GROMACS .gro file of C-alpha atoms in nm:
model
  234
    1MET     CA    1  -2.191   2.197  -2.233
    2GLN     CA    2  -1.886   2.417  -2.059
    3GLU     CA    3  -2.113   2.467  -1.770
    4LEU     CA    4  -2.249   2.135  -1.705
    5ASP     CA    5  -1.820   1.992  -1.789
    6SER     CA    6  -1.685   2.257  -1.543
    7ARG     CA    7  -1.934   2.135  -1.279
    8LEU     CA    8  -1.856   1.789  -1.329
    9ASP     CA    9  -1.493   1.855  -1.266
   10THR     CA   10  -1.544   2.100  -0.992
   11LEU     CA   11  -1.722   1.780  -0.817
   12ARG     CA   12  -1.482   1.536  -0.852
   13HIS     CA   13  -1.247   1.792  -0.732
   14GLN     CA   14  -1.466   1.802  -0.402
   15ALA     CA   15  -1.484   1.486  -0.359
   16LYS     CA   16  -1.134   1.410  -0.398
   17ASN     CA   17  -1.089   1.666  -0.107
   18PRO     CA   18  -1.434   1.691   0.095
   19PRO     CA   19  -1.381   2.009   0.330
   20GLN     CA   20  -1.348   1.756   0.602
   21ALA     CA   21  -1.033   1.638   0.497
   22ALA     CA   22  -0.810   1.812   0.649
   23GLU     CA   23  -0.923   1.834   0.992
   24LEU     CA   24  -0.977   1.485   0.934
   25ARG     CA   25  -0.604   1.384   0.912
   26GLU     CA   26  -0.470   1.633   1.170
   27LEU     CA   27  -0.747   1.464   1.416
   28LEU     CA   28  -0.576   1.157   1.309
   29ALA     CA   29  -0.248   1.242   1.346
   30SER     CA   30  -0.293   1.414   1.678
   31ARG     CA   31  -0.487   1.101   1.800
   32ALA     CA   32  -0.203   0.867   1.717
   33ALA     CA   33   0.090   1.076   1.865
   34VAL     CA   34  -0.174   1.077   2.187
   35ASP     CA   35  -0.227   0.694   2.187
   36GLY     CA   36   0.120   0.645   2.200
   37GLN     CA   37   0.177   0.852   2.503
   38ALA     CA   38  -0.159   0.667   2.643
   39ARG     CA   39   0.044   0.332   2.548
   40ASP     CA   40   0.367   0.416   2.726
   41LEU     CA   41   0.142   0.566   3.064
   42GLN     CA   42  -0.020   0.238   3.046
   43VAL     CA   43   0.313   0.075   3.062
   44LEU     CA   44   0.448   0.268   3.341
   45VAL     CA   45   0.166   0.198   3.534
   46ASP     CA   46   0.192  -0.186   3.508
   47ASP     CA   47   0.488  -0.159   3.603
   48LEU     CA   48   0.438   0.045   3.934
   49THR     CA   49   0.132  -0.207   4.000
   50ARG     CA   50   0.386  -0.456   4.001
   51GLU     CA   51   0.621  -0.247   4.201
   52GLN     CA   52   0.338  -0.146   4.469
   53ARG     CA   53   0.258  -0.499   4.488
   54LYS     CA   54   0.606  -0.556   4.592
   55ALA     CA   55   0.642  -0.311   4.836
   56ASP     CA   56   0.295  -0.364   4.960
   57ALA     CA   57   0.454  -0.763   5.021
   58ASP     CA   58   0.805  -0.656   5.179
   59VAL     CA   59   0.587  -0.381   5.452
   60GLU     CA   60   0.374  -0.725   5.539
   61HIS     CA   61   0.628  -0.910   5.543
   62VAL     CA   62   0.890  -0.731   5.802
   63ARG     CA   63   0.531  -0.657   5.987
   64ALA     CA   64   0.420  -0.991   6.064
   65ARG     CA   65   0.844  -1.082   6.161
   66ARG     CA   66   0.758  -0.771   6.420
   67VAL     CA   67   0.443  -0.921   6.539
   68ARG     CA   68   0.600  -1.266   6.555
   69ASP     CA   69   0.914  -1.107   6.797
   70GLN     CA   70   0.666  -0.887   7.032
   71GLN     CA   71   0.433  -1.164   7.106
   72ARG     CA   72   0.849  -1.377   7.215
   73LEU     CA   73   0.860  -1.106   7.399
   74ASP     CA   74   0.544  -1.072   7.578
   75SER     CA   75   0.560  -1.442   7.629
   76GLY     CA   76   0.843  -1.400   7.862
   77ALA     CA   77   0.948  -1.688   7.669
   78VAL     CA   78   1.341  -1.516   7.682
   79GLY     CA   79   1.486  -1.539   7.981
   80ASN     CA   80   1.850  -1.510   7.866
   81PRO     CA   81   1.945  -1.142   7.955
   82LYS     CA   82   2.161  -1.136   7.625
   83ASP     CA   83   1.887  -1.303   7.429
   84LEU     CA   84   1.611  -1.057   7.535
   85GLU     CA   85   1.851  -0.741   7.474
   86ARG     CA   86   1.898  -0.878   7.110
   87LEU     CA   87   1.530  -0.920   7.049
   88GLN     CA   88   1.433  -0.579   7.215
   89HIS     CA   89   1.739  -0.404   6.927
   90GLU     CA   90   1.578  -0.653   6.650
   91LEU     CA   91   1.224  -0.478   6.738
   92VAL     CA   92   1.368  -0.133   6.735
   93SER     CA   93   1.541  -0.245   6.418
   94LEU     CA   94   1.213  -0.376   6.264
   95ASP     CA   95   1.040  -0.016   6.332
   96ARG     CA   96   1.299   0.135   6.127
   97ARG     CA   97   1.242  -0.079   5.893
   98ILE     CA   98   0.860  -0.038   5.867
   99SER     CA   99   0.911   0.313   5.828
  100ASP     CA  100   1.105   0.292   5.566
  101LEU     CA  101   0.886   0.008   5.373
  102GLU     CA  102   0.630   0.221   5.447
  103ASP     CA  103   0.737   0.517   5.275
  104GLU     CA  104   0.853   0.353   4.958
  105GLU     CA  105   0.512   0.224   4.970
  106LEU     CA  106   0.385   0.571   4.954
  107ASP     CA  107   0.626   0.677   4.708
  108VAL     CA  108   0.483   0.407   4.466
  109MET     CA  109   0.142   0.448   4.522
  110GLN     CA  110   0.153   0.826   4.503
  111ARG     CA  111   0.384   0.763   4.161
  112LEU     CA  112   0.056   0.522   4.050
  113GLU     CA  113  -0.181   0.772   4.093
  114ASP     CA  114  -0.074   1.039   3.928
  115THR     CA  115   0.016   0.830   3.639
  116GLN     CA  116  -0.246   0.677   3.648
  117ARG     CA  117  -0.417   1.045   3.667
  118GLU     CA  118  -0.267   1.145   3.376
  119LEU     CA  119  -0.331   0.823   3.170
  120ASP     CA  120  -0.707   0.893   3.248
  121ALA     CA  121  -0.688   1.229   3.097
  122LEU     CA  122  -0.545   1.094   2.794
  123ARG     CA  123  -0.822   0.847   2.757
  124ARG     CA  124  -1.078   1.097   2.785
  125GLN     CA  125  -0.889   1.299   2.525
  126LEU     CA  126  -0.908   0.993   2.315
  127THR     CA  127  -1.225   0.934   2.354
  128GLU     CA  128  -1.333   1.362   2.256
  129THR     CA  129  -1.109   1.275   1.922
  130ASP     CA  130  -1.276   0.950   1.855
  131GLU     CA  131  -1.618   1.132   1.909
  132GLN     CA  132  -1.454   1.385   1.666
  133VAL     CA  133  -1.355   1.169   1.440
  134THR     CA  134  -1.654   1.020   1.389
  135ALA     CA  135  -1.887   1.336   1.366
  136LEU     CA  136  -1.627   1.404   1.064
  137SER     CA  137  -1.655   1.162   0.881
  138GLU     CA  138  -2.026   1.103   0.907
  139ALA     CA  139  -2.046   1.485   0.744
  140ARG     CA  140  -1.779   1.396   0.465
  141ASP     CA  141  -2.001   1.048   0.391
  142LYS     CA  142  -2.301   1.239   0.363
  143ARG     CA  143  -2.104   1.541   0.136
  144LEU     CA  144  -1.956   1.282  -0.073
  145ALA     CA  145  -2.314   1.096  -0.107
  146GLU     CA  146  -2.446   1.460  -0.197
  147ILE     CA  147  -2.203   1.533  -0.470
  148ASP     CA  148  -2.227   1.151  -0.624
  149GLU     CA  149  -2.594   1.238  -0.623
  150GLU     CA  150  -2.548   1.589  -0.833
  151ALA     CA  151  -2.242   1.418  -1.016
  152THR     CA  152  -2.489   1.136  -1.165
  153ARG     CA  153  -2.753   1.419  -1.273
  154VAL     CA  154  -2.505   1.697  -1.409
  155GLY     CA  155  -2.401   1.358  -1.592
  156ARG     CA  156  -2.711   1.302  -1.748
  157ASP     CA  157  -2.761   1.603  -1.834
  158ARG     CA  158  -2.415   1.634  -2.046
  159SER     CA  159  -2.542   1.276  -2.191
  160ALA     CA  160  -2.864   1.473  -2.329
  161ALA     CA  161  -2.618   1.780  -2.398
  162VAL     CA  162  -2.360   1.559  -2.605
  163ALA     CA  163  -2.666   1.374  -2.801
  164GLY     CA  164  -2.754   1.705  -2.965
  165MET     CA  165  -2.412   1.797  -3.032
  166PRO     CA  166  -2.247   1.785  -3.357
  167ALA     CA  167  -1.938   1.466  -3.407
  168ASP     CA  168  -1.665   1.663  -3.555
  169LEU     CA  169  -1.806   2.010  -3.352
  170LEU     CA  170  -1.777   1.760  -3.009
  171ALA     CA  171  -1.451   1.644  -3.126
  172LEU     CA  172  -1.290   1.986  -3.159
  173TYR     CA  173  -1.465   2.059  -2.780
  174ASP     CA  174  -1.312   1.748  -2.598
  175ARG     CA  175  -0.948   1.853  -2.733
  176LEU     CA  176  -0.942   2.190  -2.665
  177ARG     CA  177  -1.102   2.120  -2.315
  178GLU     CA  178  -0.815   1.889  -2.307
  179GLN     CA  179  -0.522   2.138  -2.358
  180LYS     CA  180  -0.708   2.480  -2.187
  181GLY     CA  181  -0.678   2.307  -1.833
  182GLY     CA  182  -1.087   2.179  -1.884
  183VAL     CA  183  -1.179   2.499  -2.087
  184GLY     CA  184  -1.287   2.439  -2.422
  185ALA     CA  185  -1.567   2.683  -2.476
  186ALA     CA  186  -1.656   3.022  -2.296
  187LEU     CA  187  -1.897   3.258  -2.309
  188LEU     CA  188  -1.805   3.566  -2.518
  189ARG     CA  189  -1.895   3.883  -2.255
  190ALA     CA  190  -1.891   4.229  -2.315
  191ARG     CA  191  -1.617   4.215  -2.589
  192ARG     CA  192  -1.431   3.991  -2.346
  193CYS     CA  193  -1.328   3.624  -2.404
  194GLU     CA  194  -1.419   3.441  -2.037
  195GLY     CA  195  -1.161   3.202  -2.143
  196CYS     CA  196  -0.860   3.372  -2.126
  197SER     CA  197  -0.973   3.761  -2.012
  198LEU     CA  198  -0.896   3.933  -2.303
  199GLU     CA  199  -1.094   4.197  -2.534
  200LEU     CA  200  -1.125   4.099  -2.906
  201ASN     CA  201  -1.022   4.335  -3.153
  202SER     CA  202  -1.257   4.580  -3.322
  203GLY     CA  203  -1.199   4.359  -3.664
  204ASP     CA  204  -1.209   4.050  -3.532
  205LEU     CA  205  -1.557   4.097  -3.345
  206ALA     CA  206  -1.674   4.249  -3.711
  207VAL     CA  207  -1.543   3.908  -3.829
  208ILE     CA  208  -1.738   3.736  -3.587
  209ALA     CA  209  -2.054   3.951  -3.599
  210LYS     CA  210  -2.076   3.851  -3.963
  211GLN     CA  211  -2.093   3.456  -3.881
  212PRO     CA  212  -2.405   3.300  -3.877
  213SER     CA  213  -2.548   3.170  -3.527
  214ASP     CA  214  -2.496   2.843  -3.559
  215GLU     CA  215  -2.154   2.856  -3.712
  216VAL     CA  216  -1.885   2.758  -3.455
  217VAL     CA  217  -1.593   3.102  -3.376
  218ARG     CA  218  -1.327   3.068  -3.178
  219CYS     CA  219  -1.119   3.270  -2.958
  220GLU     CA  220  -0.792   3.413  -3.168
  221GLU     CA  221  -0.603   3.458  -2.887
  222CYS     CA  222  -0.680   3.146  -2.692
  223SER     CA  223  -0.856   2.934  -2.950
  224ARG     CA  224  -1.129   2.836  -2.704
  225ILE     CA  225  -1.488   2.812  -2.892
  226LEU     CA  226  -1.646   3.109  -2.789
  227VAL     CA  227  -2.029   3.092  -2.740
  228ARG     CA  228  -2.208   3.442  -2.819
  229THR     CA  229  -2.516   3.554  -2.611
  230GLY     CA  230  -2.703   3.885  -2.611
  231GLU     CA  231  -2.456   4.022  -2.377
  232SER     CA  232  -2.124   3.958  -2.654
  233GLY     CA  233  -2.124   4.333  -2.719
  234ILE     CA  234  -2.131   4.250  -3.084
   0.00000   0.00000   0.00000
C-alpha cells in the first residue's frame, strides 16, 4: 500500500512539474522579449518605408522640374539674357538639390534595409522558438498521458489493496500518512526503520520479534507502521 501511495505521490508531482515545464517557461519568456523587439522594429520599418516613399517622391518632383527647365533652355524660348541667366542658375541649383535628395534617399534606403534585415532575423528566431515550443509541448503532453495512464493503473492496484485491509488499520495508515509527509508505513530493514532511518534498540526489536506476523507494530521513534520482512534483522 505504501509503495503504491508513494508512487501516486510521485506521479502527481511529475504531472504538476513535467520535465519540459522549466524549459518551456524559459522559451516562452524569451519569445515574448523577442516578439516585443520585433514589434518595435516593425514600427520602425513602417516609418522608414513611408520616409523612403516621400524621399522618392521628392527626388522625382525636383527631377521633373529640372527636365522642364532644361526643355525651356534647349527650345530657345528664353531670349532675354537675364531670364536665361536665371534659368541656368536654377538648373545648377536643381542639380545640387537633386544630389542632396538622392543622398537622403540612399540613407533612408540603407537604414530601411538594415532594419528589415534585423526584423527578418528576429522573425526567423521566433519561428525556431515556436518549433521548439511545439516539440516540447508535444513531449510534455505525451509524458502527461503516460503519467495519467500509470496513475490510473496504480490507483486500481491501490483500490484492490484497500479492499483487503481492515478499516481500523486503513484509518491508522491514512492518518499517519497525513501526519508524516505521505509515509504512513515503512520497511523494517536490517533493524532500521526506513521511515525515520533510525536503528531500533535491542529491547524494541525483541518486543517486535515476539509479535504475531499479522499484528500491527509501530516504530517507537517516528510512530510509523513497520512492515516486517525476512530482511528485518529480528
